[in-house]
Structures are given as structure tokens and as C-alpha cells.
């Protein structure tokens, strides 16, 4: 049994869709890679089941609740042996560190007793190099807390997600600007890269221990290069709007984020600009 968290989120939804497609293509059971027996079912934990499409609700087990709730998480993990794990970004959370801790502590409490042996989680690049990086530091600390548990864990370490540019549609249209962090190379990946890798690992019971899985794309693009490409595709001139920590913090505060979340996001942006760890990452190998 595979447990999928955040099944209505950007990445979790795609993970779930891919798992369902594989299971249905295989006549109801998706075989695991490497000759394993495969997952016999899919269970999701979701706050509002009505947000799941009908075709999904008909083909998965649904546990209503948050995976930060030990009771709901225990119910979701009962009889399961593997899990897709993602802590949802919540800008209104009063504390960045507290937000990650509120999800991780129930996971540490529940999974060992429930029998979950393998966890595939969404994290970030920067381990060993990111310093005082706000939200990035909190995510990396989450990985290390999970690694101390009696489970096997793979941390999917993504850089800048290409889909983030979609949130700038109005800025691009109205002001001709693209807001990006970073100096030098800014590596990217797509949510489909994260989901595809997660599904491959969830279907494979041959891996053990704790490892990072870097998901950096192969293109050596700077922010200026990215703006140039977007401008060529749209057929209109665009300019780069560099985003520093102070600007990003103010923007999030204006959008209703908590003081600590805005500070953590600003620290993340400052670290990306000054430390360059997204650009220093090596491209993922083809079989990642």
C-alpha cells in the first residue's frame, strides 16, 4: 500500500495520477521495478475529499484529514509500506521551523508503528552548502530528522521549479518583467521531473538507507538567459527584475504571509543570491 500526501497539490496530484495510470494499465495492480511484487493499493490523505476528481475517489482509499494530525496520519499509514511525503508551503504559518516540525513530529511518531518502511519526500538542493537559508534550511532539517527514523528515505532535491514562472503571468503581461533570483547559473526542473522520480522510487523496493536525489536540469542558464528565452517564445521584449531577500520579504508580507514566513522566504532568497547553490548543482543523471 502506497500513501500519497498532498494529492490535490501541484506535485502530489501528478504523483497520484501517474500511480493510478500505472495501476490501471496493469489491470489494477502496478508492479514495482526490479522484480518486486508492487503496491496493492493507493491511499491518500486529504483535508477535503471533494477536491479529488470522481475518477480518483473511485480508485483510491481516502483518509480525510491533515498529515500533520497524528490520528489521521496513523489511519492513513495502517497497513502501508511506502509513502510519498511533502510538507505543503503555508505562508500563513506563524513559524517556518514550527510548520515543518508540526508535520515531521507526527511522521516520526506514527510510521514506525504503522509499518511504513520507505518514504520518498520532496526537499531541495543545498545540503551541506546552504547556510541560514530560511525555508530551505527548514526543509533540509526535516530530511535529517526523517533520516534518524527507522525507515529508508529518499529526498528529492529540486532547484527552481519551472512552473513558478506561471505565477508571473500578470507581471510579464502588464510590466514586461520576469522576477528571478540567483547569480550565474540557475538550474531548474519541472514538477513532472519530481513526480516521475517519486513514482519510480515508490515502485522500487530495492533501495535502502538515506540518500539525496538531485533533480537539477542540464541547462546552464542564468536568469538573463531564462528571460531571453521567455521573450523569444512570447515574441515581445522582457526585462529581468532581480529579486533580493528584502524585496521578496516585503512582497510576501503584502500578500498576507506571516512575519516569520516572510522572513524565512527572504532569507532563502538572500542565500540563493549570495551562495549560488542552485547553480553549483550537477545535472541529474538520465536514470534519476
PDB file of C-alpha atoms in Angstrom:
ATOM      1  CA  UNK A   1       0.000   0.000   0.000  1.00  0.00           C
ATOM      2  CA  UNK A   2       1.293   3.421  -1.006  1.00  0.00           C
ATOM      3  CA  UNK A   3       0.229   6.513   0.948  1.00  0.00           C
ATOM      4  CA  UNK A   4       0.162   9.782  -1.011  1.00  0.00           C
ATOM      5  CA  UNK A   5       0.131  13.098   0.852  1.00  0.00           C
ATOM      6  CA  UNK A   6      -0.927  16.407  -0.751  1.00  0.00           C
ATOM      7  CA  UNK A   7      -2.913  14.601  -3.505  1.00  0.00           C
ATOM      8  CA  UNK A   8      -4.548  17.854  -4.623  1.00  0.00           C
ATOM      9  CA  UNK A   9      -1.282  19.818  -4.714  1.00  0.00           C
ATOM     10  CA  UNK A  10       0.825  20.608  -7.752  1.00  0.00           C
ATOM     11  CA  UNK A  11       3.282  17.739  -7.307  1.00  0.00           C
ATOM     12  CA  UNK A  12       1.176  15.338  -5.248  1.00  0.00           C
ATOM     13  CA  UNK A  13      -1.618  15.397  -7.827  1.00  0.00           C
ATOM     14  CA  UNK A  14       0.785  14.377 -10.574  1.00  0.00           C
ATOM     15  CA  UNK A  15       2.311  11.620  -8.437  1.00  0.00           C
ATOM     16  CA  UNK A  16      -1.159  10.247  -7.791  1.00  0.00           C
ATOM     17  CA  UNK A  17      -2.198  10.453 -11.446  1.00  0.00           C
ATOM     18  CA  UNK A  18       0.929   8.572 -12.528  1.00  0.00           C
ATOM     19  CA  UNK A  19       0.438   5.855  -9.906  1.00  0.00           C
ATOM     20  CA  UNK A  20      -3.187   5.408 -10.899  1.00  0.00           C
ATOM     21  CA  UNK A  21      -2.333   5.242 -14.592  1.00  0.00           C
ATOM     22  CA  UNK A  22       0.263   2.558 -13.957  1.00  0.00           C
ATOM     23  CA  UNK A  23      -2.063   0.520 -11.777  1.00  0.00           C
ATOM     24  CA  UNK A  24      -4.960   0.714 -14.191  1.00  0.00           C
ATOM     25  CA  UNK A  25      -2.722  -0.109 -17.151  1.00  0.00           C
ATOM     26  CA  UNK A  26      -1.579  -3.194 -15.254  1.00  0.00           C
ATOM     27  CA  UNK A  27      -5.138  -4.326 -14.599  1.00  0.00           C
ATOM     28  CA  UNK A  28      -5.466  -2.960 -11.101  1.00  0.00           C
ATOM     29  CA  UNK A  29      -2.008  -3.500  -9.626  1.00  0.00           C
ATOM     30  CA  UNK A  30       1.117  -1.560 -10.557  1.00  0.00           C
ATOM     31  CA  UNK A  31       4.165  -3.856 -10.484  1.00  0.00           C
ATOM     32  CA  UNK A  32       7.247  -2.478  -8.806  1.00  0.00           C
ATOM     33  CA  UNK A  33      10.509  -2.038 -10.616  1.00  0.00           C
ATOM     34  CA  UNK A  34      13.298  -4.530 -10.147  1.00  0.00           C
ATOM     35  CA  UNK A  35      11.085  -7.584  -9.906  1.00  0.00           C
ATOM     36  CA  UNK A  36       9.322  -6.560  -6.700  1.00  0.00           C
ATOM     37  CA  UNK A  37       5.723  -7.505  -6.040  1.00  0.00           C
ATOM     38  CA  UNK A  38       4.355  -3.998  -6.380  1.00  0.00           C
ATOM     39  CA  UNK A  39       1.878  -1.916  -4.439  1.00  0.00           C
ATOM     40  CA  UNK A  40      -1.526  -3.477  -3.886  1.00  0.00           C
ATOM     41  CA  UNK A  41      -3.310  -0.213  -3.355  1.00  0.00           C
ATOM     42  CA  UNK A  42      -3.135   3.552  -3.115  1.00  0.00           C
ATOM     43  CA  UNK A  43      -4.362   5.552  -0.144  1.00  0.00           C
ATOM     44  CA  UNK A  44      -4.486   9.340   0.047  1.00  0.00           C
ATOM     45  CA  UNK A  45      -4.742  11.656   2.996  1.00  0.00           C
ATOM     46  CA  UNK A  46      -6.575  14.871   2.124  1.00  0.00           C
ATOM     47  CA  UNK A  47      -8.307  17.646   4.047  1.00  0.00           C
ATOM     48  CA  UNK A  48     -11.204  17.969   1.600  1.00  0.00           C
ATOM     49  CA  UNK A  49     -12.019  14.792  -0.371  1.00  0.00           C
ATOM     50  CA  UNK A  50     -14.399  16.797  -2.573  1.00  0.00           C
ATOM     51  CA  UNK A  51     -11.332  18.362  -4.213  1.00  0.00           C
ATOM     52  CA  UNK A  52     -10.373  14.965  -5.611  1.00  0.00           C
ATOM     53  CA  UNK A  53     -11.822  14.178  -9.057  1.00  0.00           C
ATOM     54  CA  UNK A  54     -14.506  11.490  -9.040  1.00  0.00           C
ATOM     55  CA  UNK A  55     -12.299   9.135 -11.059  1.00  0.00           C
ATOM     56  CA  UNK A  56      -9.646   9.396  -8.335  1.00  0.00           C
ATOM     57  CA  UNK A  57     -12.050   8.836  -5.430  1.00  0.00           C
ATOM     58  CA  UNK A  58     -13.317   5.695  -7.154  1.00  0.00           C
ATOM     59  CA  UNK A  59      -9.831   4.169  -7.387  1.00  0.00           C
ATOM     60  CA  UNK A  60      -8.111   5.045  -4.102  1.00  0.00           C
ATOM     61  CA  UNK A  61      -8.736   4.756  -0.398  1.00  0.00           C
ATOM     62  CA  UNK A  62      -9.364   8.185   1.123  1.00  0.00           C
ATOM     63  CA  UNK A  63      -8.487   9.286   4.651  1.00  0.00           C
ATOM     64  CA  UNK A  64      -9.846  12.724   5.460  1.00  0.00           C
ATOM     65  CA  UNK A  65      -7.569  14.993   7.439  1.00  0.00           C
ATOM     66  CA  UNK A  66      -4.145  16.575   7.540  1.00  0.00           C
ATOM     67  CA  UNK A  67      -0.904  14.613   7.609  1.00  0.00           C
ATOM     68  CA  UNK A  68       0.116  16.933  10.449  1.00  0.00           C
ATOM     69  CA  UNK A  69      -2.616  15.244  12.555  1.00  0.00           C
ATOM     70  CA  UNK A  70      -1.232  12.097  14.244  1.00  0.00           C
ATOM     71  CA  UNK A  71      -4.649  10.421  14.251  1.00  0.00           C
ATOM     72  CA  UNK A  72      -5.304  10.940  10.557  1.00  0.00           C
ATOM     73  CA  UNK A  73      -1.726  10.040   9.662  1.00  0.00           C
ATOM     74  CA  UNK A  74      -1.920   6.833  11.707  1.00  0.00           C
ATOM     75  CA  UNK A  75      -5.120   5.828   9.923  1.00  0.00           C
ATOM     76  CA  UNK A  76      -3.559   6.554   6.533  1.00  0.00           C
ATOM     77  CA  UNK A  77      -0.412   4.571   7.324  1.00  0.00           C
ATOM     78  CA  UNK A  78      -2.147   1.479   8.708  1.00  0.00           C
ATOM     79  CA  UNK A  79      -1.036  -1.480   6.604  1.00  0.00           C
ATOM     80  CA  UNK A  80       1.016   0.726   4.255  1.00  0.00           C
ATOM     81  CA  UNK A  81       4.669   0.103   3.473  1.00  0.00           C
ATOM     82  CA  UNK A  82       5.639   3.207   1.477  1.00  0.00           C
ATOM     83  CA  UNK A  83       4.743   6.872   1.330  1.00  0.00           C
ATOM     84  CA  UNK A  84       5.055   9.979  -0.814  1.00  0.00           C
ATOM     85  CA  UNK A  85       5.754  12.844   1.607  1.00  0.00           C
ATOM     86  CA  UNK A  86       5.502  16.585   1.033  1.00  0.00           C
ATOM     87  CA  UNK A  87       5.124  19.375   3.576  1.00  0.00           C
ATOM     88  CA  UNK A  88       2.797  21.918   1.930  1.00  0.00           C
ATOM     89  CA  UNK A  89       4.030  25.511   1.872  1.00  0.00           C
ATOM     90  CA  UNK A  90       1.775  27.562   4.131  1.00  0.00           C
ATOM     91  CA  UNK A  91       2.637  31.276   4.076  1.00  0.00           C
ATOM     92  CA  UNK A  92       0.219  31.992   6.922  1.00  0.00           C
ATOM     93  CA  UNK A  93       2.038  29.610   9.280  1.00  0.00           C
ATOM     94  CA  UNK A  94       3.310  31.589  12.277  1.00  0.00           C
ATOM     95  CA  UNK A  95       6.709  29.855  12.213  1.00  0.00           C
ATOM     96  CA  UNK A  96       8.701  28.283   9.375  1.00  0.00           C
ATOM     97  CA  UNK A  97      10.592  25.885  11.638  1.00  0.00           C
ATOM     98  CA  UNK A  98       7.419  25.164  13.595  1.00  0.00           C
ATOM     99  CA  UNK A  99       5.493  24.390  10.410  1.00  0.00           C
ATOM    100  CA  UNK A 100       7.973  21.733   9.289  1.00  0.00           C
ATOM    101  CA  UNK A 101       8.190  20.390  12.836  1.00  0.00           C
ATOM    102  CA  UNK A 102       4.390  20.151  13.097  1.00  0.00           C
ATOM    103  CA  UNK A 103       4.397  17.741  10.151  1.00  0.00           C
ATOM    104  CA  UNK A 104       7.610  15.866  10.907  1.00  0.00           C
ATOM    105  CA  UNK A 105       6.915  15.010  14.543  1.00  0.00           C
ATOM    106  CA  UNK A 106       3.669  13.094  13.771  1.00  0.00           C
ATOM    107  CA  UNK A 107       5.530  11.288  10.986  1.00  0.00           C
ATOM    108  CA  UNK A 108       8.254  10.232  13.430  1.00  0.00           C
ATOM    109  CA  UNK A 109       5.593   9.118  15.900  1.00  0.00           C
ATOM    110  CA  UNK A 110       3.437   7.141  13.504  1.00  0.00           C
ATOM    111  CA  UNK A 111       5.410   5.492  10.720  1.00  0.00           C
ATOM    112  CA  UNK A 112       7.495   3.029  12.730  1.00  0.00           C
ATOM    113  CA  UNK A 113       4.479   1.580  14.483  1.00  0.00           C
ATOM    114  CA  UNK A 114       2.395   1.553  11.305  1.00  0.00           C
ATOM    115  CA  UNK A 115       4.916  -0.407   9.241  1.00  0.00           C
ATOM    116  CA  UNK A 116       5.876   2.193   6.652  1.00  0.00           C
ATOM    117  CA  UNK A 117       9.397   1.289   5.580  1.00  0.00           C
ATOM    118  CA  UNK A 118      10.114   3.568   2.613  1.00  0.00           C
ATOM    119  CA  UNK A 119       9.444   7.298   2.324  1.00  0.00           C
ATOM    120  CA  UNK A 120      10.021   9.428  -0.767  1.00  0.00           C
ATOM    121  CA  UNK A 121       9.941  13.102   0.189  1.00  0.00           C
ATOM    122  CA  UNK A 122      10.179  16.409  -1.648  1.00  0.00           C
ATOM    123  CA  UNK A 123      13.074  18.556  -0.488  1.00  0.00           C
ATOM    124  CA  UNK A 124      15.545  20.974  -2.061  1.00  0.00           C
ATOM    125  CA  UNK A 125      19.101  21.309  -3.256  1.00  0.00           C
ATOM    126  CA  UNK A 126      21.584  22.878  -0.878  1.00  0.00           C
ATOM    127  CA  UNK A 127      22.521  20.234   1.678  1.00  0.00           C
ATOM    128  CA  UNK A 128      25.970  20.992   3.035  1.00  0.00           C
ATOM    129  CA  UNK A 129      26.184  24.336   1.258  1.00  0.00           C
ATOM    130  CA  UNK A 130      23.055  26.372   2.104  1.00  0.00           C
ATOM    131  CA  UNK A 131      23.575  28.468   5.227  1.00  0.00           C
ATOM    132  CA  UNK A 132      20.916  30.478   7.058  1.00  0.00           C
ATOM    133  CA  UNK A 133      18.609  29.826   4.111  1.00  0.00           C
ATOM    134  CA  UNK A 134      15.226  30.130   5.815  1.00  0.00           C
ATOM    135  CA  UNK A 135      12.676  27.795   4.256  1.00  0.00           C
ATOM    136  CA  UNK A 136      15.424  25.806   2.506  1.00  0.00           C
ATOM    137  CA  UNK A 137      17.217  25.222   5.806  1.00  0.00           C
ATOM    138  CA  UNK A 138      13.958  24.085   7.414  1.00  0.00           C
ATOM    139  CA  UNK A 139      13.320  21.602   4.605  1.00  0.00           C
ATOM    140  CA  UNK A 140      16.838  20.165   4.852  1.00  0.00           C
ATOM    141  CA  UNK A 141      16.453  19.830   8.625  1.00  0.00           C
ATOM    142  CA  UNK A 142      13.240  17.870   8.011  1.00  0.00           C
ATOM    143  CA  UNK A 143      15.181  15.397   5.861  1.00  0.00           C
ATOM    144  CA  UNK A 144      17.733  14.879   8.584  1.00  0.00           C
ATOM    145  CA  UNK A 145      15.002  14.261  11.167  1.00  0.00           C
ATOM    146  CA  UNK A 146      13.387  11.642   8.925  1.00  0.00           C
ATOM    147  CA  UNK A 147      16.800  10.050   8.297  1.00  0.00           C
ATOM    148  CA  UNK A 148      17.067   9.390  12.039  1.00  0.00           C
ATOM    149  CA  UNK A 149      13.907   7.285  11.907  1.00  0.00           C
ATOM    150  CA  UNK A 150      13.871   3.540  11.331  1.00  0.00           C
ATOM    151  CA  UNK A 151      12.869   3.937   7.681  1.00  0.00           C
ATOM    152  CA  UNK A 152      14.521   4.131   4.268  1.00  0.00           C
ATOM    153  CA  UNK A 153      14.306   7.632   2.828  1.00  0.00           C
ATOM    154  CA  UNK A 154      14.951   9.359  -0.483  1.00  0.00           C
ATOM    155  CA  UNK A 155      14.924  13.169  -0.525  1.00  0.00           C
ATOM    156  CA  UNK A 156      14.024  14.551  -3.961  1.00  0.00           C
ATOM    157  CA  UNK A 157      16.166  17.679  -4.131  1.00  0.00           C
ATOM    158  CA  UNK A 158      14.701  20.141  -6.604  1.00  0.00           C
ATOM    159  CA  UNK A 159      16.079  23.557  -7.608  1.00  0.00           C
ATOM    160  CA  UNK A 160      13.908  26.329  -9.134  1.00  0.00           C
ATOM    161  CA  UNK A 161      10.652  24.839 -10.447  1.00  0.00           C
ATOM    162  CA  UNK A 162       9.844  25.964 -13.982  1.00  0.00           C
ATOM    163  CA  UNK A 163       6.157  26.193 -13.107  1.00  0.00           C
ATOM    164  CA  UNK A 164       6.962  29.097 -10.787  1.00  0.00           C
ATOM    165  CA  UNK A 165       7.125  31.272 -13.894  1.00  0.00           C
ATOM    166  CA  UNK A 166       3.400  30.686 -14.462  1.00  0.00           C
ATOM    167  CA  UNK A 167       2.683  32.689 -11.326  1.00  0.00           C
ATOM    168  CA  UNK A 168       4.302  35.684 -13.021  1.00  0.00           C
ATOM    169  CA  UNK A 169       1.901  35.794 -15.954  1.00  0.00           C
ATOM    170  CA  UNK A 170       0.396  39.119 -14.869  1.00  0.00           C
ATOM    171  CA  UNK A 171       3.805  40.692 -14.198  1.00  0.00           C
ATOM    172  CA  UNK A 172       5.061  39.573 -17.596  1.00  0.00           C
ATOM    173  CA  UNK A 173       1.918  40.730 -19.380  1.00  0.00           C
ATOM    174  CA  UNK A 174       1.471  44.080 -17.656  1.00  0.00           C
ATOM    175  CA  UNK A 175       5.028  45.195 -16.890  1.00  0.00           C
ATOM    176  CA  UNK A 176       7.228  43.191 -19.241  1.00  0.00           C
ATOM    177  CA  UNK A 177       9.229  41.912 -16.279  1.00  0.00           C
ATOM    178  CA  UNK A 178      10.349  38.475 -15.129  1.00  0.00           C
ATOM    179  CA  UNK A 179      11.344  38.267 -11.466  1.00  0.00           C
ATOM    180  CA  UNK A 180      14.083  35.736 -10.729  1.00  0.00           C
ATOM    181  CA  UNK A 181      16.669  35.031  -8.024  1.00  0.00           C
ATOM    182  CA  UNK A 182      20.221  33.930  -8.367  1.00  0.00           C
ATOM    183  CA  UNK A 183      23.512  34.967  -9.872  1.00  0.00           C
ATOM    184  CA  UNK A 184      25.223  32.898 -12.532  1.00  0.00           C
ATOM    185  CA  UNK A 185      23.599  29.575 -13.411  1.00  0.00           C
ATOM    186  CA  UNK A 186      20.104  28.964 -12.008  1.00  0.00           C
ATOM    187  CA  UNK A 187      19.239  25.311 -12.549  1.00  0.00           C
ATOM    188  CA  UNK A 188      15.626  24.291 -12.956  1.00  0.00           C
ATOM    189  CA  UNK A 189      13.398  21.246 -13.105  1.00  0.00           C
ATOM    190  CA  UNK A 190       9.691  20.665 -13.735  1.00  0.00           C
ATOM    191  CA  UNK A 191       7.098  19.225 -11.375  1.00  0.00           C
ATOM    192  CA  UNK A 192       6.829  16.337 -13.834  1.00  0.00           C
ATOM    193  CA  UNK A 193      10.520  15.544 -13.158  1.00  0.00           C
ATOM    194  CA  UNK A 194       9.817  15.390  -9.422  1.00  0.00           C
ATOM    195  CA  UNK A 195       6.678  13.278  -9.856  1.00  0.00           C
ATOM    196  CA  UNK A 196       8.251  10.824 -12.298  1.00  0.00           C
ATOM    197  CA  UNK A 197      11.211  10.229  -9.989  1.00  0.00           C
ATOM    198  CA  UNK A 198       8.931   9.839  -6.971  1.00  0.00           C
ATOM    199  CA  UNK A 199       6.812   7.220  -8.732  1.00  0.00           C
ATOM    200  CA  UNK A 200       9.851   5.269  -9.895  1.00  0.00           C
ATOM    201  CA  UNK A 201      11.178   5.102  -6.334  1.00  0.00           C
ATOM    202  CA  UNK A 202       7.777   4.278  -4.825  1.00  0.00           C
ATOM    203  CA  UNK A 203       7.535   1.255  -7.116  1.00  0.00           C
ATOM    204  CA  UNK A 204      11.038   0.025  -6.332  1.00  0.00           C
ATOM    205  CA  UNK A 205      11.715  -1.857  -3.086  1.00  0.00           C
ATOM    206  CA  UNK A 206      15.427  -2.423  -3.709  1.00  0.00           C
ATOM    207  CA  UNK A 207      16.808   0.804  -2.225  1.00  0.00           C
ATOM    208  CA  UNK A 208      17.776   1.300   1.388  1.00  0.00           C
ATOM    209  CA  UNK A 209      19.137   3.949   3.715  1.00  0.00           C
ATOM    210  CA  UNK A 210      19.024   7.719   3.261  1.00  0.00           C
ATOM    211  CA  UNK A 211      20.145   9.496   0.117  1.00  0.00           C
ATOM    212  CA  UNK A 212      19.519  12.756  -1.685  1.00  0.00           C
ATOM    213  CA  UNK A 213      18.266  12.529  -5.274  1.00  0.00           C
ATOM    214  CA  UNK A 214      19.295  15.771  -7.058  1.00  0.00           C
ATOM    215  CA  UNK A 215      16.857  16.806  -9.780  1.00  0.00           C
ATOM    216  CA  UNK A 216      18.766  19.662 -11.410  1.00  0.00           C
ATOM    217  CA  UNK A 217      18.173  20.013 -15.138  1.00  0.00           C
ATOM    218  CA  UNK A 218      21.067  20.052 -17.622  1.00  0.00           C
ATOM    219  CA  UNK A 219      20.742  23.629 -18.916  1.00  0.00           C
ATOM    220  CA  UNK A 220      23.412  26.114 -17.806  1.00  0.00           C
ATOM    221  CA  UNK A 221      21.016  29.061 -17.852  1.00  0.00           C
ATOM    222  CA  UNK A 222      21.427  32.312 -15.985  1.00  0.00           C
ATOM    223  CA  UNK A 223      18.361  34.380 -15.023  1.00  0.00           C
ATOM    224  CA  UNK A 224      19.167  36.623 -18.000  1.00  0.00           C
ATOM    225  CA  UNK A 225      19.189  33.586 -20.298  1.00  0.00           C
ATOM    226  CA  UNK A 226      15.811  32.496 -18.980  1.00  0.00           C
ATOM    227  CA  UNK A 227      14.292  35.924 -19.580  1.00  0.00           C
ATOM    228  CA  UNK A 228      15.684  35.940 -23.118  1.00  0.00           C
ATOM    229  CA  UNK A 229      14.102  32.560 -23.859  1.00  0.00           C
ATOM    230  CA  UNK A 230      10.718  33.596 -22.473  1.00  0.00           C
ATOM    231  CA  UNK A 231      10.886  36.788 -24.545  1.00  0.00           C
ATOM    232  CA  UNK A 232      11.677  34.807 -27.698  1.00  0.00           C
ATOM    233  CA  UNK A 233       8.767  32.438 -27.085  1.00  0.00           C
ATOM    234  CA  UNK A 234       6.321  35.279 -26.411  1.00  0.00           C
ATOM    235  CA  UNK A 235       7.688  37.461 -29.190  1.00  0.00           C
ATOM    236  CA  UNK A 236       7.966  40.585 -27.033  1.00  0.00           C
ATOM    237  CA  UNK A 237      10.756  42.370 -25.135  1.00  0.00           C
ATOM    238  CA  UNK A 238      11.121  41.472 -21.461  1.00  0.00           C
ATOM    239  CA  UNK A 239      13.457  42.626 -18.710  1.00  0.00           C
ATOM    240  CA  UNK A 240      14.840  40.816 -15.682  1.00  0.00           C
ATOM    241  CA  UNK A 241      13.707  42.047 -12.288  1.00  0.00           C
ATOM    242  CA  UNK A 242      16.286  40.694  -9.818  1.00  0.00           C
ATOM    243  CA  UNK A 243      14.655  39.542  -6.588  1.00  0.00           C
ATOM    244  CA  UNK A 244      16.613  40.035  -3.378  1.00  0.00           C
ATOM    245  CA  UNK A 245      15.683  38.963   0.112  1.00  0.00           C
ATOM    246  CA  UNK A 246      14.239  42.286   1.218  1.00  0.00           C
ATOM    247  CA  UNK A 247      12.064  42.641  -1.876  1.00  0.00           C
ATOM    248  CA  UNK A 248      10.749  39.079  -1.562  1.00  0.00           C
ATOM    249  CA  UNK A 249      10.003  39.504   2.143  1.00  0.00           C
ATOM    250  CA  UNK A 250       8.063  42.716   1.514  1.00  0.00           C
ATOM    251  CA  UNK A 251       6.136  41.106  -1.343  1.00  0.00           C
ATOM    252  CA  UNK A 252       5.026  38.173   0.822  1.00  0.00           C
ATOM    253  CA  UNK A 253       4.076  40.415   3.729  1.00  0.00           C
ATOM    254  CA  UNK A 254       1.925  42.406   1.323  1.00  0.00           C
ATOM    255  CA  UNK A 255       0.266  39.186   0.168  1.00  0.00           C
ATOM    256  CA  UNK A 256      -0.691  38.209   3.723  1.00  0.00           C
ATOM    257  CA  UNK A 257       2.170  35.937   4.792  1.00  0.00           C
ATOM    258  CA  UNK A 258       3.117  35.769   8.447  1.00  0.00           C
ATOM    259  CA  UNK A 259       6.133  37.748   9.621  1.00  0.00           C
ATOM    260  CA  UNK A 260       8.223  34.627  10.195  1.00  0.00           C
ATOM    261  CA  UNK A 261       7.285  33.016   6.886  1.00  0.00           C
ATOM    262  CA  UNK A 262       8.127  36.206   5.006  1.00  0.00           C
ATOM    263  CA  UNK A 263      11.445  36.412   6.865  1.00  0.00           C
ATOM    264  CA  UNK A 264      12.211  32.771   6.075  1.00  0.00           C
ATOM    265  CA  UNK A 265      11.418  33.300   2.411  1.00  0.00           C
ATOM    266  CA  UNK A 266      13.571  36.423   2.351  1.00  0.00           C
ATOM    267  CA  UNK A 267      16.460  34.527   3.952  1.00  0.00           C
ATOM    268  CA  UNK A 268      16.016  31.803   1.332  1.00  0.00           C
ATOM    269  CA  UNK A 269      16.230  34.345  -1.466  1.00  0.00           C
ATOM    270  CA  UNK A 270      19.301  36.008   0.041  1.00  0.00           C
ATOM    271  CA  UNK A 271      21.016  32.623   0.322  1.00  0.00           C
ATOM    272  CA  UNK A 272      20.172  31.753  -3.287  1.00  0.00           C
ATOM    273  CA  UNK A 273      21.621  35.050  -4.486  1.00  0.00           C
ATOM    274  CA  UNK A 274      24.753  35.021  -2.337  1.00  0.00           C
ATOM    275  CA  UNK A 275      25.617  31.315  -2.101  1.00  0.00           C
ATOM    276  CA  UNK A 276      24.594  30.134  -5.572  1.00  0.00           C
ATOM    277  CA  UNK A 277      23.945  26.514  -4.564  1.00  0.00           C
ATOM    278  CA  UNK A 278      21.207  26.019  -7.186  1.00  0.00           C
ATOM    279  CA  UNK A 279      23.677  26.883  -9.909  1.00  0.00           C
ATOM    280  CA  UNK A 280      26.518  24.820  -8.460  1.00  0.00           C
ATOM    281  CA  UNK A 281      24.485  21.600  -8.539  1.00  0.00           C
ATOM    282  CA  UNK A 282      25.377  18.963 -11.087  1.00  0.00           C
ATOM    283  CA  UNK A 283      22.707  17.948 -13.605  1.00  0.00           C
ATOM    284  CA  UNK A 284      20.689  14.859 -12.750  1.00  0.00           C
ATOM    285  CA  UNK A 285      21.684  11.642 -14.497  1.00  0.00           C
ATOM    286  CA  UNK A 286      19.243  10.314 -17.135  1.00  0.00           C
ATOM    287  CA  UNK A 287      18.031   7.490 -14.890  1.00  0.00           C
ATOM    288  CA  UNK A 288      17.388   9.673 -11.829  1.00  0.00           C
TER     289      UNK A 288
END
